[in-house]
C-alpha positions as MATLAB code, in Angstrom:
seq = 'ILGFSTAPGRLSMMAFVLNALTCALGLLYFIRRGKQCLDFTVTVHFFHLLGCWIYNSHFPSTLTWWLVHIVCTALMAAIGEYLCMRIELREIPLSSAPKSNV';
ca = [
     -17.910  -18.112 -146.431;
     -18.631  -14.259 -147.320;
     -18.683  -13.740 -151.077;
     -20.908  -13.172 -154.354;
     -19.617  -16.428 -155.961;
     -21.785  -18.382 -153.920;
     -25.137  -18.749 -152.605;
     -24.522  -19.392 -148.790;
     -21.885  -16.412 -149.164;
     -24.586  -14.094 -150.673;
     -26.757  -15.266 -148.026;
     -24.826  -14.371 -144.846;
     -23.856  -10.986 -146.777;
     -27.557  -10.415 -146.764;
     -28.239  -11.522 -143.066;
     -25.353   -8.882 -141.876;
     -26.811   -6.307 -143.851;
     -30.501   -7.172 -142.372;
     -28.693   -7.219 -138.961;
     -27.583   -3.673 -139.634;
     -31.166   -2.728 -140.505;
     -32.665   -4.093 -137.320;
     -29.673   -2.780 -134.797;
     -30.295    0.600 -136.611;
     -33.941    0.073 -135.128;
     -32.206   -0.917 -131.714;
     -30.250    2.049 -131.616;
     -33.717    4.311 -132.064;
     -35.157    2.409 -129.322;
     -32.586    2.212 -126.791;
     -30.125    5.191 -127.254;
     -32.291    7.919 -128.538;
     -29.712   10.169 -129.465;
     -28.355   10.942 -132.893;
     -25.063   11.951 -131.757;
     -24.484    8.634 -129.722;
     -25.285    6.363 -132.612;
     -21.727    6.174 -134.174;
     -20.300    5.246 -131.037;
     -22.606    2.713 -130.046;
     -22.265    1.444 -133.743;
     -18.508    1.156 -133.627;
     -18.507   -0.277 -130.242;
     -20.990   -3.108 -131.139;
     -18.857   -3.879 -134.078;
     -15.651   -3.705 -132.211;
     -16.930   -6.280 -129.769;
     -18.341   -8.654 -132.647;
     -14.479   -8.381 -134.242;
     -13.127   -9.424 -130.567;
     -15.691  -12.100 -130.846;
     -14.880  -13.255 -134.116;
     -10.896  -13.356 -133.342;
     -11.560  -15.535 -130.044;
     -13.757  -18.101 -131.786;
     -11.794  -18.596 -134.722;
      -8.680  -18.080 -133.132;
      -7.466  -15.789 -135.535;
      -7.509  -12.018 -136.443;
     -10.298  -11.885 -139.442;
      -7.736  -10.926 -142.932;
     -10.196  -11.825 -145.561;
     -11.152   -8.389 -147.724;
     -14.425   -9.275 -147.909;
     -15.185   -9.809 -144.289;
     -13.882   -6.318 -143.819;
     -15.864   -4.519 -146.751;
     -19.095   -6.272 -145.433;
     -18.725   -5.063 -141.945;
     -17.474   -1.667 -142.852;
     -20.579   -1.245 -145.114;
     -22.694   -2.460 -141.898;
     -21.117   -0.367 -139.880;
     -21.706    2.912 -141.978;
     -25.144    1.667 -142.769;
     -26.133    1.007 -139.334;
     -24.578    4.153 -138.368;
     -26.009    6.269 -140.559;
     -29.976    4.601 -140.461;
     -30.146    4.884 -136.893;
     -28.690    8.837 -136.391;
     -31.350    9.406 -138.958;
     -34.207    7.928 -136.958;
     -33.008    9.153 -133.917;
     -32.768   12.718 -135.444;
     -36.363   12.302 -136.949;
     -37.399   11.552 -133.252;
     -35.038   14.521 -131.662;
     -36.601   17.104 -134.165;
     -40.375   16.782 -133.393;
     -42.128   19.884 -132.854;
     -42.674   19.871 -128.600;
     -46.272   21.180 -128.019;
     -46.566   24.380 -125.978;
     -49.926   24.484 -125.641;
     -51.188   27.268 -122.597;
     -54.829   25.722 -123.034;
     -55.764   23.738 -119.527;
     -55.725   19.954 -119.704;
     -59.386   19.662 -118.797;
     -62.423   21.073 -119.472;
     -64.482   21.828 -116.367;
];
């Protein structure tokens, strides 16, 4: 079903890309560590591969399936790491002033 030639194929590919973007936000919310983003991304896509293999009763062998998942893996890891690194590199406030004015 994945492919550029049909409308359902393009829609499915767009859904995979949007899923990668929302999962990158999930990495920011749940993982919060830039170094662990690639590990969790590959783990999620590996479990998806196993699920597809079990559901279809054969190993995915089409080139478009692999290309879409490689692109989505790279997109999810890169955007997730970028977002996590922005959070990690925020300035830590170091004020020595008292917290209350009495």
